[in-house]
Short mmCIF file of C-alpha atoms and ligand atoms in Angstrom, two decimals:
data_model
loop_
_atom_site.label_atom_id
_atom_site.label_comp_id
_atom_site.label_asym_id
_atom_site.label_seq_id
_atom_site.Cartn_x
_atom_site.Cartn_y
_atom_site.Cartn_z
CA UNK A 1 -8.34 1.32 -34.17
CA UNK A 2 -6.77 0.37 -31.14
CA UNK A 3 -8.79 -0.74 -27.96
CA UNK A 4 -8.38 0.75 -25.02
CA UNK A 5 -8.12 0.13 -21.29
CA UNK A 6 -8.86 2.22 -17.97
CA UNK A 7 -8.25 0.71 -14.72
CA UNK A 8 -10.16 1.97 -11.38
CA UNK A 9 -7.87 1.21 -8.36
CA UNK A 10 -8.55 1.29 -4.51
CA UNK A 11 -6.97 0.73 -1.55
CA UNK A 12 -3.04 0.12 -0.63
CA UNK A 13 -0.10 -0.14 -2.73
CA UNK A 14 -0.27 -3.47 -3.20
CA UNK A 15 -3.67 -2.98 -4.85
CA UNK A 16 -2.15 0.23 -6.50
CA UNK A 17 1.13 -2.08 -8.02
CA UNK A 18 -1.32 -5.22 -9.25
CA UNK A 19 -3.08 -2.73 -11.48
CA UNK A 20 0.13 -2.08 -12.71
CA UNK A 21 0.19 -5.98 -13.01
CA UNK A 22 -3.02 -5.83 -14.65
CA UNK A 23 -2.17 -3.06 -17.05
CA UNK A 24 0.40 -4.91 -18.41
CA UNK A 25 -2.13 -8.16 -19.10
CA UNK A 26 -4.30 -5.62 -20.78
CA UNK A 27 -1.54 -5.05 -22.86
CA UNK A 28 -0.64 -7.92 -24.08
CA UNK A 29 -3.84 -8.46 -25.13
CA UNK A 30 -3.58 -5.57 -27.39
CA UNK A 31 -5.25 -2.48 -25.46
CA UNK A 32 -3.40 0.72 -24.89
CA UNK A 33 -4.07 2.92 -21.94
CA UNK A 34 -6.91 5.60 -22.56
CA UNK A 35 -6.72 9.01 -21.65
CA UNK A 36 -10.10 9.23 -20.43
CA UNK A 37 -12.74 6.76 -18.46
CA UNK A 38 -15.12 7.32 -21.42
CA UNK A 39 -12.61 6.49 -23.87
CA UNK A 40 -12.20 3.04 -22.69
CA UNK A 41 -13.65 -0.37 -24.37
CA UNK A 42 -12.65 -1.77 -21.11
CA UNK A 43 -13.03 -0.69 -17.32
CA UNK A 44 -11.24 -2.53 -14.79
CA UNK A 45 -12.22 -2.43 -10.93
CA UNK A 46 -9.54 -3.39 -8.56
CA UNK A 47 -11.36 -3.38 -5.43
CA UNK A 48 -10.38 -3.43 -1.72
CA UNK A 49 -12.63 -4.70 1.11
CA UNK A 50 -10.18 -3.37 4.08
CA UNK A 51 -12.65 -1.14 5.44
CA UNK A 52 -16.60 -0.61 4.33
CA UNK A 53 -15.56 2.82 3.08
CA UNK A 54 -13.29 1.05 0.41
CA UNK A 55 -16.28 -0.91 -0.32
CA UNK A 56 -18.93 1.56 -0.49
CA UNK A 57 -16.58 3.39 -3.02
CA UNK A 58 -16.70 0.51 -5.42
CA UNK A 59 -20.09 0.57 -5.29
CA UNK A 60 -20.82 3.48 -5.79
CA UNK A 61 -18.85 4.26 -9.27
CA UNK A 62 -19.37 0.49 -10.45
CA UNK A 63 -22.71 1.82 -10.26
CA UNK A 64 -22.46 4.50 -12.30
CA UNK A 65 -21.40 2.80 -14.92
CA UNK A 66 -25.16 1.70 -16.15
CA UNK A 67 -25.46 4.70 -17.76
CA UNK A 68 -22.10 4.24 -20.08
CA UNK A 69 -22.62 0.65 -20.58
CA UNK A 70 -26.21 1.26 -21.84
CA UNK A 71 -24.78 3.95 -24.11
CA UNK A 72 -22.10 1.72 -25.74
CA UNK A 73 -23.05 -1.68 -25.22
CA UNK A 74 -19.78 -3.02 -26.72
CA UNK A 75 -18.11 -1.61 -23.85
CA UNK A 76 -16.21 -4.69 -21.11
CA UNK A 77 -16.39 -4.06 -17.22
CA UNK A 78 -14.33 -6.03 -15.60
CA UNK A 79 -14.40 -6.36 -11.48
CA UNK A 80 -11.71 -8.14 -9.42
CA UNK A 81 -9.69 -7.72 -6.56
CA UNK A 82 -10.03 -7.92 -2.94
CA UNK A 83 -13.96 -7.51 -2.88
CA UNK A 84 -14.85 -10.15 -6.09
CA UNK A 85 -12.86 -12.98 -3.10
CA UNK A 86 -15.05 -12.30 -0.16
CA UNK A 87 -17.58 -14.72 0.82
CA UNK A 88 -21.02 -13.79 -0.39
CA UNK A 89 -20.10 -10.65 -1.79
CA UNK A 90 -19.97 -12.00 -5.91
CA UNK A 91 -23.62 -12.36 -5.60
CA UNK A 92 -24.34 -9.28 -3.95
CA UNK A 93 -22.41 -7.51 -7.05
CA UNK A 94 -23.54 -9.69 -9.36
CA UNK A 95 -27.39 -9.38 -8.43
CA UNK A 96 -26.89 -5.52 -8.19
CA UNK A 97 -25.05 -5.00 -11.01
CA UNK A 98 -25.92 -7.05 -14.12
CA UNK A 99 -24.46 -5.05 -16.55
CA UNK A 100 -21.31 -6.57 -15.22
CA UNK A 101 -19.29 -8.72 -18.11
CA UNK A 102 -16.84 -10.22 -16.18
CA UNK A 103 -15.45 -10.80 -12.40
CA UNK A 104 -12.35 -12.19 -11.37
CA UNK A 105 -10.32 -12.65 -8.25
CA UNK A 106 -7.43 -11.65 -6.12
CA UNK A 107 -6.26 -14.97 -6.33
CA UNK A 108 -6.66 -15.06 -10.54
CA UNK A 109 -5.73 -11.20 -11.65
CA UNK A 110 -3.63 -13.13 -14.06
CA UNK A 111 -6.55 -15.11 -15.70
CA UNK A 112 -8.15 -11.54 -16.84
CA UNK A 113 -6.83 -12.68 -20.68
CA UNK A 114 -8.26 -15.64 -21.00
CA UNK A 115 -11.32 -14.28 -19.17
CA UNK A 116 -11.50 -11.35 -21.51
CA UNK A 117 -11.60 -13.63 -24.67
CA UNK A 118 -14.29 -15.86 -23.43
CA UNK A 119 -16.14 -12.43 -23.15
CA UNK A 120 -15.74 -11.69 -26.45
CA UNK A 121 -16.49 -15.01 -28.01
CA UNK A 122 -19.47 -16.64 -25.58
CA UNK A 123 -21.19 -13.00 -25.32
CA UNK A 124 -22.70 -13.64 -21.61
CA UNK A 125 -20.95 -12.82 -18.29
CA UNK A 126 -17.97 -14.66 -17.03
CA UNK A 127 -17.30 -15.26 -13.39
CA UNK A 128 -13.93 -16.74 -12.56
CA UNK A 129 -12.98 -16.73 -8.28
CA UNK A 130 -10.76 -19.26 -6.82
CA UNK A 131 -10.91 -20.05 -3.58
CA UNK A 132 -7.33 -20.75 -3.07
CA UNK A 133 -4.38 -19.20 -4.41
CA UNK A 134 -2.17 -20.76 -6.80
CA UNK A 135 1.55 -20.75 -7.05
CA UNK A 136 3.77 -17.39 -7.81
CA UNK A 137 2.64 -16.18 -11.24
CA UNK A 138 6.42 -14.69 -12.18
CA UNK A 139 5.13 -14.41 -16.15
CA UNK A 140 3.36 -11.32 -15.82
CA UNK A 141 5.18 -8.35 -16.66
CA UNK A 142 3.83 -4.62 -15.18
CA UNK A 143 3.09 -2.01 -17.03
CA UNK A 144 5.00 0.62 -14.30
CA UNK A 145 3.42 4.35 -14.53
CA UNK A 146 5.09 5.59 -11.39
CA UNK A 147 8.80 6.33 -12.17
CA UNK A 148 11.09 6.96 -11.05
CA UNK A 149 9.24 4.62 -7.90
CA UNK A 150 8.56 0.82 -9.08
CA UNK A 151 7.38 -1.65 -6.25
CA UNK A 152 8.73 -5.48 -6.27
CA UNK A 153 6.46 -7.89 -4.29
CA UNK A 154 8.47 -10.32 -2.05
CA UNK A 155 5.09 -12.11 0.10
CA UNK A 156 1.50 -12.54 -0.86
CA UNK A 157 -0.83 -13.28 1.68
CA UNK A 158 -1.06 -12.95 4.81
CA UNK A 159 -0.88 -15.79 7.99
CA UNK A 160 -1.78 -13.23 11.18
CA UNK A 161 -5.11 -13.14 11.70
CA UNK A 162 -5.13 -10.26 13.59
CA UNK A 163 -8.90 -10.26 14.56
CA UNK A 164 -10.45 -7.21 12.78
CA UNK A 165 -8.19 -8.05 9.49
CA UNK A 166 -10.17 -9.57 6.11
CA UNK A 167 -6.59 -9.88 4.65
CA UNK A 168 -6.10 -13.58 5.16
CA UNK A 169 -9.18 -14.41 3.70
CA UNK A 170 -9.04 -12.44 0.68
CA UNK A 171 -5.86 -13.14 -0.22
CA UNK A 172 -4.86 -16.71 1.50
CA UNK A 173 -1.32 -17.76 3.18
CA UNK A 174 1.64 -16.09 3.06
CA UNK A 175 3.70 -17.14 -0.45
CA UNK A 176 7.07 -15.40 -0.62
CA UNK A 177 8.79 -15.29 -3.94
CA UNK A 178 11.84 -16.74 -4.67
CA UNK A 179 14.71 -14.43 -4.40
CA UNK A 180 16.36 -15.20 -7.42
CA UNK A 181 13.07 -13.32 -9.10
CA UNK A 182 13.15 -10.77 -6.85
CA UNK A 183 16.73 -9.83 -7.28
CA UNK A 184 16.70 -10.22 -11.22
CA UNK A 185 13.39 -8.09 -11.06
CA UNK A 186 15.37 -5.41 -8.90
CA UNK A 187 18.56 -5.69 -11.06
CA UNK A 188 16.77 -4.67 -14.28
CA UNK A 189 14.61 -1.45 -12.71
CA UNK A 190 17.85 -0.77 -11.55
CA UNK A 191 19.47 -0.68 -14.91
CA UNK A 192 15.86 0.73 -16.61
CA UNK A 193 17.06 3.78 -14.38
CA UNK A 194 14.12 3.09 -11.64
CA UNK A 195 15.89 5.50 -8.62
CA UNK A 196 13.44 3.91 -5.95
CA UNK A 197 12.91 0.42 -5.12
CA UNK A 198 10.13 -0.49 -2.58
CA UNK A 199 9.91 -4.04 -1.75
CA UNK A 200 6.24 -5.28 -0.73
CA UNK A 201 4.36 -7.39 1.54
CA UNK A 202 2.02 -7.40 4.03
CA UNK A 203 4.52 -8.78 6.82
CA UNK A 204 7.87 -8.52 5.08
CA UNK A 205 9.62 -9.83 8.43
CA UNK A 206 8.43 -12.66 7.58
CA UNK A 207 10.12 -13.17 4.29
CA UNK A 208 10.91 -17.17 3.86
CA UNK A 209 9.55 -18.06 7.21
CA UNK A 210 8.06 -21.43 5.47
CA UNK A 211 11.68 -22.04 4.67
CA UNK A 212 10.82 -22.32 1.04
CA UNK A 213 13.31 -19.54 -0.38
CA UNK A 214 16.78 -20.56 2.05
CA UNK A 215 16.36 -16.64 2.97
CA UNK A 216 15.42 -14.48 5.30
CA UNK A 217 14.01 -10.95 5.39
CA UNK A 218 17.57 -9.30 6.59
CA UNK A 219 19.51 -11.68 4.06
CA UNK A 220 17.09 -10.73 0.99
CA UNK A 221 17.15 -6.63 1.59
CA UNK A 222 21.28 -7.18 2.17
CA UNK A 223 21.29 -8.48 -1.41
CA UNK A 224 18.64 -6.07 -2.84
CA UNK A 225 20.80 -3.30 -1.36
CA UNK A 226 24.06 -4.86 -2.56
CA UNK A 227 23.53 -4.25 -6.27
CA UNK A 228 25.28 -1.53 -7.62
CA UNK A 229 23.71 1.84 -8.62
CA UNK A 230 22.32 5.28 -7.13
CA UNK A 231 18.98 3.85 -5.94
CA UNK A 232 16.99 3.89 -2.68
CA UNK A 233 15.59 0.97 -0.98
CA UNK A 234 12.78 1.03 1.12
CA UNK A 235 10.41 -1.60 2.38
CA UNK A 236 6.53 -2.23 3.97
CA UNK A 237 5.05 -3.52 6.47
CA UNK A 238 7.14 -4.15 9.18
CA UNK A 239 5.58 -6.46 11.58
CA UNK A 240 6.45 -5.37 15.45
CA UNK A 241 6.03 -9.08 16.15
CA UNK A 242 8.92 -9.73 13.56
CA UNK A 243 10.51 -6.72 13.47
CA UNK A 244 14.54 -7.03 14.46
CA UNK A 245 18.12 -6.03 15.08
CA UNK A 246 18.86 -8.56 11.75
CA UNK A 247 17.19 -5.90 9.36
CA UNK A 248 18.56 -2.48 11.26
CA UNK A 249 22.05 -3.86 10.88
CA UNK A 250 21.73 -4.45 7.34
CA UNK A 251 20.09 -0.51 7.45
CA UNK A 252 23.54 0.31 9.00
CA UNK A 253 25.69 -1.37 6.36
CA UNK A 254 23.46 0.21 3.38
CA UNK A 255 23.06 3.72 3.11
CA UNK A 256 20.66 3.28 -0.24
CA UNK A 257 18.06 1.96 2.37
CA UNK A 258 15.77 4.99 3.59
CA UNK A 259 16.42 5.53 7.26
CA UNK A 260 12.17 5.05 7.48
CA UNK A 261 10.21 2.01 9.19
CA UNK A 262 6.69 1.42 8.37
CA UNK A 263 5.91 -0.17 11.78
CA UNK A 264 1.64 -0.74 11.83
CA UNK A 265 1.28 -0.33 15.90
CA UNK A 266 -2.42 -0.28 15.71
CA UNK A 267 -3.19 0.42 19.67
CA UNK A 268 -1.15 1.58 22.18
CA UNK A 269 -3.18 -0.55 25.11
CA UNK A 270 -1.92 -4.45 25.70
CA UNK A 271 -5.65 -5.14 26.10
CA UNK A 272 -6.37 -4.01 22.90
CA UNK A 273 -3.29 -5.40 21.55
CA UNK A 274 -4.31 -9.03 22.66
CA UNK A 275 -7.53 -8.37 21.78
CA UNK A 276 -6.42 -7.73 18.22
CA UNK A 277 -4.19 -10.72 18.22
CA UNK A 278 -1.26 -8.34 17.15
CA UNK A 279 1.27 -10.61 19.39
CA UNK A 280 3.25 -7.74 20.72
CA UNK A 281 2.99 -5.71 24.01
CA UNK A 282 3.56 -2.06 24.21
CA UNK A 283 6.75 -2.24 25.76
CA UNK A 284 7.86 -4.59 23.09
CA UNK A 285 7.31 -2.02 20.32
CA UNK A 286 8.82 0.82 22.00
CA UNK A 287 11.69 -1.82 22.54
CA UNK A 288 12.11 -1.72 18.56
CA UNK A 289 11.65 1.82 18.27
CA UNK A 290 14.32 2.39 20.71
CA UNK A 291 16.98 -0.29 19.14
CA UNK A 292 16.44 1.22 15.71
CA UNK A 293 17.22 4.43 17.25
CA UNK A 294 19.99 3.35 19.46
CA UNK A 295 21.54 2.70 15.95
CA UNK A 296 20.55 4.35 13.74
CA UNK A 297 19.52 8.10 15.62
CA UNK A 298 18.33 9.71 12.58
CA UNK A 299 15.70 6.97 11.27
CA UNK A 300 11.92 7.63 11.69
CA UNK A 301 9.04 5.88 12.02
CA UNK A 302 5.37 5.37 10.60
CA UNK A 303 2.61 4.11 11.95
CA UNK A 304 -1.47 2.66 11.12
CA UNK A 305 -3.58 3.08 14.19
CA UNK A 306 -7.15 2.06 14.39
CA UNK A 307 -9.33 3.46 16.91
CA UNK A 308 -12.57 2.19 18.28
CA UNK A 309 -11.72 -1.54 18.23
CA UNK A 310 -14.49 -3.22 20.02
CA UNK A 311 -14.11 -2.70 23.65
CA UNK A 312 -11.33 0.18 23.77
CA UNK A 313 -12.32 2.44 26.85
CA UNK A 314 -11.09 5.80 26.96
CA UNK A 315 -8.23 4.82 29.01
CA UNK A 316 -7.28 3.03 26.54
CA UNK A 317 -7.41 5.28 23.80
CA UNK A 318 -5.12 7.69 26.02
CA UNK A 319 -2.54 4.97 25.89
CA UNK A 320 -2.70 5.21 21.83
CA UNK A 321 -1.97 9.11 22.32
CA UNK A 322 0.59 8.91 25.11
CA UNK A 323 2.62 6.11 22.68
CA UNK A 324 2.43 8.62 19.72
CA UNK A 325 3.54 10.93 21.56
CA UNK A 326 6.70 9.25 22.66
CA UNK A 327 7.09 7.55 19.17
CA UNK A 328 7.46 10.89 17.87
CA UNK A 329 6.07 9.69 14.37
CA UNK A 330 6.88 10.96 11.37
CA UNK A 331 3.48 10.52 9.98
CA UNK A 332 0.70 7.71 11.05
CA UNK A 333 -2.25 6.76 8.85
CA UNK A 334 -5.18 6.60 11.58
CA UNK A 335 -8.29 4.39 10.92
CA UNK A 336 -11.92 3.87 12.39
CA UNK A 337 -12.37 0.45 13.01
CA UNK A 338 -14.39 -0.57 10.82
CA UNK A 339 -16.24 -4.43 10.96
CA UNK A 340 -15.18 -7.03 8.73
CA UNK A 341 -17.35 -10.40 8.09
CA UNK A 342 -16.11 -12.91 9.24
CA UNK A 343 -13.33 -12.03 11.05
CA UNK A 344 -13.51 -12.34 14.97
CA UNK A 345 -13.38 -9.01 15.83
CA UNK A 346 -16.69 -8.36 13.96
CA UNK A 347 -18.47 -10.96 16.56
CA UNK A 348 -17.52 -9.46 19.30
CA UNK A 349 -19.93 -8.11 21.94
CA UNK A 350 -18.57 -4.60 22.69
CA UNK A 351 -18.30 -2.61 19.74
CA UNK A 352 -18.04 1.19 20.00
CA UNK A 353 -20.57 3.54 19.47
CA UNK A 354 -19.66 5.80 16.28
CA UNK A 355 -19.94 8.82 17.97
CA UNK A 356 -17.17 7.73 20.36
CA UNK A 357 -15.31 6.29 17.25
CA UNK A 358 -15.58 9.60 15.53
CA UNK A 359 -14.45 11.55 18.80
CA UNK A 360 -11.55 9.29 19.05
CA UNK A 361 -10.26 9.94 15.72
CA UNK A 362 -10.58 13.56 15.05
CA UNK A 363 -8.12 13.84 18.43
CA UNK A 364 -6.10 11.51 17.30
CA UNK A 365 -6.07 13.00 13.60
CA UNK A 366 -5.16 16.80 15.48
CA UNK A 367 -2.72 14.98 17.53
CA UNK A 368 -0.60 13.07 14.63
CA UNK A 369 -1.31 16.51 12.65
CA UNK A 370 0.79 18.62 15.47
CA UNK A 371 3.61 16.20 15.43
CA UNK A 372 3.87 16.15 11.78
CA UNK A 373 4.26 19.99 11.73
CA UNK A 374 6.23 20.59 14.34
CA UNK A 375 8.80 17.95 12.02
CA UNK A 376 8.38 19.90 9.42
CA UNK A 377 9.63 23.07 10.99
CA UNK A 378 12.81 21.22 11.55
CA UNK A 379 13.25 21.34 8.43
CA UNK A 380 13.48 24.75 7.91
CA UNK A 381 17.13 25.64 6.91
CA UNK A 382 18.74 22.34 6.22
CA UNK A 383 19.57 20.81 2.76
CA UNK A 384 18.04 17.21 1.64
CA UNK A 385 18.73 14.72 -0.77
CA UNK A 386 14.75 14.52 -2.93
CA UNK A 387 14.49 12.57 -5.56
CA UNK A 388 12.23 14.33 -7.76
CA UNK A 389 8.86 12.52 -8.87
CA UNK A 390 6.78 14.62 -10.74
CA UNK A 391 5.78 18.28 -12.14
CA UNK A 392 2.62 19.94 -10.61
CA UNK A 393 1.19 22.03 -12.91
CA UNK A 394 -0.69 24.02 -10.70
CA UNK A 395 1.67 25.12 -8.47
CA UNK A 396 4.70 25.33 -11.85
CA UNK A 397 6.65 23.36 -9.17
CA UNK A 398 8.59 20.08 -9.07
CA UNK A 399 8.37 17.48 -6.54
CA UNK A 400 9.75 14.57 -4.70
CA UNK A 401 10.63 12.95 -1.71
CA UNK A 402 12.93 13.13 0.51
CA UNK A 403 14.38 9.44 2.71
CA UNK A 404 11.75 9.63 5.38
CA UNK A 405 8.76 10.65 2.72
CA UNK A 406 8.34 14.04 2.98
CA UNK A 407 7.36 15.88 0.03
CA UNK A 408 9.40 19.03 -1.34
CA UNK A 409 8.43 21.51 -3.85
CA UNK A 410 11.00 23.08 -6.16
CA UNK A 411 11.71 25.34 -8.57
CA UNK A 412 14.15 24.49 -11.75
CA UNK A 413 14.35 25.24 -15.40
CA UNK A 414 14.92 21.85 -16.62
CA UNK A 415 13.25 18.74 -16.11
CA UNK A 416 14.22 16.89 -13.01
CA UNK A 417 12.17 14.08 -12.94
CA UNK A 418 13.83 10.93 -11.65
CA UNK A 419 17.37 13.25 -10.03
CA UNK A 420 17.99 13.25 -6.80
CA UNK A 421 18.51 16.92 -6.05
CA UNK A 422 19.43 18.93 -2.55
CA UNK A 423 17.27 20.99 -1.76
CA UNK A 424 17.62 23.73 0.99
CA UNK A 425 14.33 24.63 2.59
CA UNK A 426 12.62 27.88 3.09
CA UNK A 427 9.83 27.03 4.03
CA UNK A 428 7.11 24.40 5.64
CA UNK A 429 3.46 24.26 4.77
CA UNK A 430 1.81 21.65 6.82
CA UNK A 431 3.10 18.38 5.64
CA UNK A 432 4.97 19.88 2.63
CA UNK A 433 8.39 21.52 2.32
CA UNK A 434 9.12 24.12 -0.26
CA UNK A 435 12.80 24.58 -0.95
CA UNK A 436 15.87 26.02 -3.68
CA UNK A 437 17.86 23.53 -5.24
CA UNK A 438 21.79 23.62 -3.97
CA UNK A 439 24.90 22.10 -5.46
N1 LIG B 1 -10.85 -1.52 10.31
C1 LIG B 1 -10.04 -0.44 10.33
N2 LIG B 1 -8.77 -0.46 9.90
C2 LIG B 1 -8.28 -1.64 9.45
N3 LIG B 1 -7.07 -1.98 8.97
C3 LIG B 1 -7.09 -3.28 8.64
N4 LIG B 1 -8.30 -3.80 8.89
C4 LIG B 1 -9.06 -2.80 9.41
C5 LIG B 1 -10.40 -2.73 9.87
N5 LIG B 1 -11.20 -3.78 9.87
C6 LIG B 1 -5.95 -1.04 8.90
C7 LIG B 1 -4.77 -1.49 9.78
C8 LIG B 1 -3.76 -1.93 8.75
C9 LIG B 1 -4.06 -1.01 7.59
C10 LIG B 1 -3.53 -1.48 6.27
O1 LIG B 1 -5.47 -0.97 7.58
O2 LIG B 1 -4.30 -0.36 10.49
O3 LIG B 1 -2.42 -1.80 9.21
FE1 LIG B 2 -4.16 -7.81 8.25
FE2 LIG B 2 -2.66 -8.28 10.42
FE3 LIG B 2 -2.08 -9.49 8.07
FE4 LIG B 2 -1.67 -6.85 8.35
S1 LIG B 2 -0.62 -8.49 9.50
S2 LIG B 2 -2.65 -7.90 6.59
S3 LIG B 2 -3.34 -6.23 9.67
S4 LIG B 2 -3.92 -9.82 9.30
#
């Protein structure tokens, strides 16, 4: 029979996209996916170590695996990711959890075959980490469970070092893949009958910046956008230190690319902005949001915000709340800082009480809340282009997207998955829109 492979993701999309990677390594190894985690002759952690929640997480259910493993002792658990490359924290897994068979990095997903067989043949645990990344791997091929959506990496890494930020040290320098990869890659979803492209990297502004792919950021998403088909286009994160006119032109000339910037402001205070080494004042970011507008009036924004960064007094907390508020975000993922070792933030002298911390964000959480609502009663009446996703059982409904990422439910008959469909809304719940499909 068959082996078979689960995989235990956390954290962003990029996390959520190298599982995909990851699948497809399982794969060619010869396991198929299994319906359920007790099913599995393999469990795969892909950790995150953004925030201690993310951590604590992994802890937990890596934990709760003793019981399993003691049941079927054939059975593999595998831990990588973002966690397996921070300093110190193998040992603290590996001391914890010895029922643990094999670890690898963020740096070395791709070595999880080899790793696997030297499981299988030496018996005892193996630990691979490297401590610095390696060139592009471009021979992996995903395993993609998300369509009609696929996600095409165009940097790894990160060089900002914005002071609270464990990125750069998980995952090393910024790498940015050649475009003739990228392209080919985008080419073929394209003619697999993938409807959404999403190109990823943790600055994407910064595309080529090392010179090393004769490209930049605006060039690359002009060609992405250039090949032919009914597809959207949409790409994250934004940097407001690299954010420019370049890329909103090459919005203008493409209507495949989603009128939607993911633009991280993380404070609306200059002192906290320095502070977090961000590189960008205030003024400058509403300077972006305003030229994106100026040409583009219908595009939208989104936003991460942490609050309680060491140091932020309440005055400047108001000036997060006062920027939303003339942002007018469409939606804004809001964060508790949370301290990371190692980075500078974590050293520093001031750091919030949680009680303030926790203040801080459940007003900021009502405030992004209101915003989003009130959108969504614009919506009310009008017809938009979704592209459907999925089929909630529950609620007998379709569902997709529409260009700025709001959801819409739908009845219909036949299966729509992967259409784009206009839908004319009757009614908003919240974040979601609820709608009848139009010709
Ligand atoms: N604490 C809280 N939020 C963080 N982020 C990154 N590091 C931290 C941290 N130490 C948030 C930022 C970033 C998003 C991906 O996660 O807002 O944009
Ligand atoms: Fe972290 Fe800043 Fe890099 Fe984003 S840009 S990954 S917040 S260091």
């Amino acid at each position: 029979m068959q082996e078979k492979y689960h995989i235990v993701t956390y954290g962003c999309q990029m996390n959520v996209h190298e599982s995909e990677k990851i699948a497809g390594i399982l794969r060619r190894v010869g396991y198929e996916q299994a319906s359920t985690i007790e099913e599995a002759d393999i469990i795969v952690f892909n950790t995150c170590c953004i925030r201690e929640n993310a951590e604590n997480h992994a802890f937990g259910n890596i934990g709760a695996l003793k019981k399993m493993k003691k049941q079927n002792p054939r059975l593999i658990i595998a831990v990588g990711g973002c966690m397996t490359q921070e300093k110190g924290k193998t040992e603290i897994l590996k001391n914890k959890f010895p029922f643990i068979d094999i670890m690898f990095g963020a740096l070395n997903f791709e070595d999880l075959e080899t790793l696997i067989a030297r499981k299988k043949q030496e018996k005892k645990r193996v630990i691979e980490i490297l401590e610095e990344a390696r060139g592009i791997v471009e021979d992996v091929e995903p395993y993609r469970t998300s369509y009609p959506n696929a996600w095409v990496n165009i940097t790894y890494g990160c060089n900002n070092f914005c002071s609270y930020c464990i990125v750069p040290y998980v995952r090393g320098r910024e790498r940015s893949r050649k475009p003739e990869y990228i392209l080919s890659e985008v080419r073929s979803l394209v003619e697999q009958g993938y409807k959404e492209i999403t190109l990823l990297g943790q600055n994407v502004n910064s595309y080529g910046a090392d010179g090393s792919t004769g490209m930049t950021f605006a060039e690359l998403l002009d060609a992405v956008a250039s090949i032919e088909g009914k597809f959207r286009v949409r790409f994250m994160t934004s940097h407001p230190k690299d954010f420019n006119e370049d890329v909103v032109k090459v919005m203008e000339k493409h209507r495949k690319i989603c009128r939607l910037v993911h633009l991280p402001v993380q404070s609306g205070s200059n002192e906290i902005l320095r502070e977090m080494n961000r590189r960008y004042t205030r003024e400058k970011y509403l300077g972006e949001i305003k030229m994106l507008r100026s040409r583009l009036p219908e595009a939208e924004a989104t936003t991460d915000i942490i609050v309680g960064f060491p140091g932020e007094t309440e005055e400047d907390y108001l000036q997060t709340e006062a920027l939303v508020k003339e942002v007018d975000f469409a939606s804004a993922f809001t964060f508790v800082y949370s301290p990371r070792q190692g980075t500078r933030a974590a050293k520093m002298e001031n750091q919030i009480p949680e009680s303030v911390q926790k203040d801080r964000i459940m007003r900021l959480v009502e405030l992004v809340n209101s915003l989003t609502r009130k959108k969504s009663e614009t919506y009310l009446g009008k017809t938009v282009e979704i592209l459907c996703e999925d089929y909630d059982e529950k609620k007998g409904l379709y569902l997709g997207r529409d260009e700025f990422g709001r959801m819409g439910y739908f009845k219909s008959e036949t299966d729509k998955i992967g259409e784009f469909v206009h839908l004319k809304i009757t009614k908003a719940n919240g974040i979601s829109l609820y709608g009848e499909i139009v010709e």
